[in-house]
């Protein structure tokens, strides 16, 4: 399955878009484009080991390659970046492990 995604990370203003593809409902490859240098580096590192095994990625007994790589690349103020969550969701959908539904994170300041 091929999934197209657009992720607006927040106040940084960077847009990340691309595709997640699985031809066997388990192994997922990404094509990621972003104006953000850190996300571009994340994409480069994720492409290195080859396709991600979506079953290993969701297994709580193993360390997710995607999330571990994101933790190593997205440090400092970028540690809370929403892009890794979007990539994880795209991977799940591409492998048939989740339904294709938009995700939203809404933040509102309250004076009380």
Coordinates of C-alpha atoms in Angstrom, one line a residue:
X1 CA 0.0 0.0 0.0
X2 CA 1.2 3.5 -0.8
X3 CA 0.4 6.3 1.7
X4 CA 1.0 10.0 0.9
X5 CA 1.5 12.3 3.9
X6 CA 1.8 16.1 4.6
X7 CA 3.0 17.0 8.1
X8 CA 2.9 20.6 9.4
X9 CA 5.1 20.4 12.4
X10 CA 4.1 23.6 14.1
X11 CA 5.7 27.0 14.9
X12 CA 8.9 26.2 12.9
X13 CA 6.7 26.5 9.8
X14 CA 8.4 23.6 8.1
X15 CA 6.3 21.2 5.9
X16 CA 7.3 17.6 5.6
X17 CA 5.7 15.5 2.9
X18 CA 6.3 12.2 1.2
X19 CA 5.2 8.6 0.9
X20 CA 5.3 5.4 2.9
X21 CA 5.1 2.3 0.8
X22 CA 4.8 -1.4 1.7
X23 CA 4.5 -4.1 -1.0
X24 CA 4.2 -7.0 1.5
X25 CA 2.2 -5.4 4.3
X26 CA 5.2 -5.6 6.6
X27 CA 8.3 -3.8 5.3
X28 CA 7.9 -0.1 4.7
X29 CA 10.1 2.4 2.9
X30 CA 9.8 6.2 3.0
X31 CA 10.4 9.0 0.6
X32 CA 10.6 12.1 2.8
X33 CA 11.0 15.7 1.7
X34 CA 11.3 18.7 4.0
X35 CA 12.7 22.2 4.2
X36 CA 14.0 21.3 7.7
X37 CA 17.6 20.2 7.8
X38 CA 17.0 17.9 10.8
X39 CA 14.1 16.1 9.1
X40 CA 16.2 15.8 6.0
X41 CA 18.9 14.1 8.1
X42 CA 16.3 11.9 9.8
X43 CA 15.1 10.8 6.3
X44 CA 18.7 10.1 5.3
X45 CA 19.3 7.9 8.3
X46 CA 16.0 6.1 8.0
X47 CA 16.9 5.2 4.4
X48 CA 20.2 3.6 5.5
X49 CA 19.2 0.3 7.0
X50 CA 16.6 -0.4 4.3
X51 CA 12.9 -0.9 4.8
X52 CA 11.5 -0.8 8.3
X53 CA 9.8 -3.9 9.6
X54 CA 6.4 -2.5 10.7
X55 CA 5.8 -5.4 13.0
X56 CA 9.1 -4.9 14.9
X57 CA 8.3 -1.1 15.0
X58 CA 5.0 -1.6 16.9
X59 CA 6.3 -4.4 19.1
X60 CA 6.6 -3.0 22.6
X61 CA 9.4 -5.5 23.4
X62 CA 11.7 -4.0 20.8
X63 CA 13.1 -0.5 20.3
X64 CA 11.5 1.2 17.3
X65 CA 14.2 2.1 14.8
X66 CA 12.1 5.1 13.6
X67 CA 11.6 6.5 17.1
X68 CA 15.2 5.8 18.2
X69 CA 16.6 7.5 15.1
X70 CA 14.3 10.5 15.7
X71 CA 15.4 10.8 19.3
X72 CA 19.0 10.9 18.2
X73 CA 18.5 13.4 15.4
X74 CA 15.8 15.7 16.8
X75 CA 17.4 17.1 19.9
X76 CA 17.0 20.3 21.8
X77 CA 14.0 22.3 20.8
X78 CA 13.2 19.8 18.1
X79 CA 12.8 16.9 20.6
X80 CA 9.0 17.5 20.6
X81 CA 8.7 17.6 16.8
X82 CA 5.4 16.0 15.5
X83 CA 7.0 14.6 12.4
X84 CA 8.1 11.3 13.9
X85 CA 4.6 10.6 15.1
X86 CA 3.3 11.3 11.6
X87 CA 5.9 9.0 10.0
X88 CA 5.0 6.3 12.5
X89 CA 1.3 6.6 11.7
X90 CA 2.0 6.6 7.9
X91 CA 4.1 3.4 8.4
X92 CA 1.3 1.7 10.2
X93 CA -1.2 2.5 7.5
X94 CA 1.1 1.5 4.7
X95 CA 1.5 -1.9 6.3
X96 CA -2.2 -2.3 6.9
X97 CA -1.8 -2.0 10.7
X98 CA -3.9 1.1 11.1
X99 CA -6.8 2.8 9.2
X100 CA -6.0 5.9 7.1
X101 CA -7.3 8.6 9.4
X102 CA -5.8 12.1 9.8
X103 CA -4.2 12.8 13.2
X104 CA -4.4 16.1 14.9
X105 CA -2.6 17.7 17.9
X106 CA -4.3 20.9 19.0
X107 CA -2.8 23.3 21.6
X108 CA -4.5 26.2 23.3
X109 CA -3.1 28.5 26.0
X110 CA -5.5 29.0 28.9
X111 CA -5.2 31.9 31.4
X112 CA -6.4 29.9 34.4

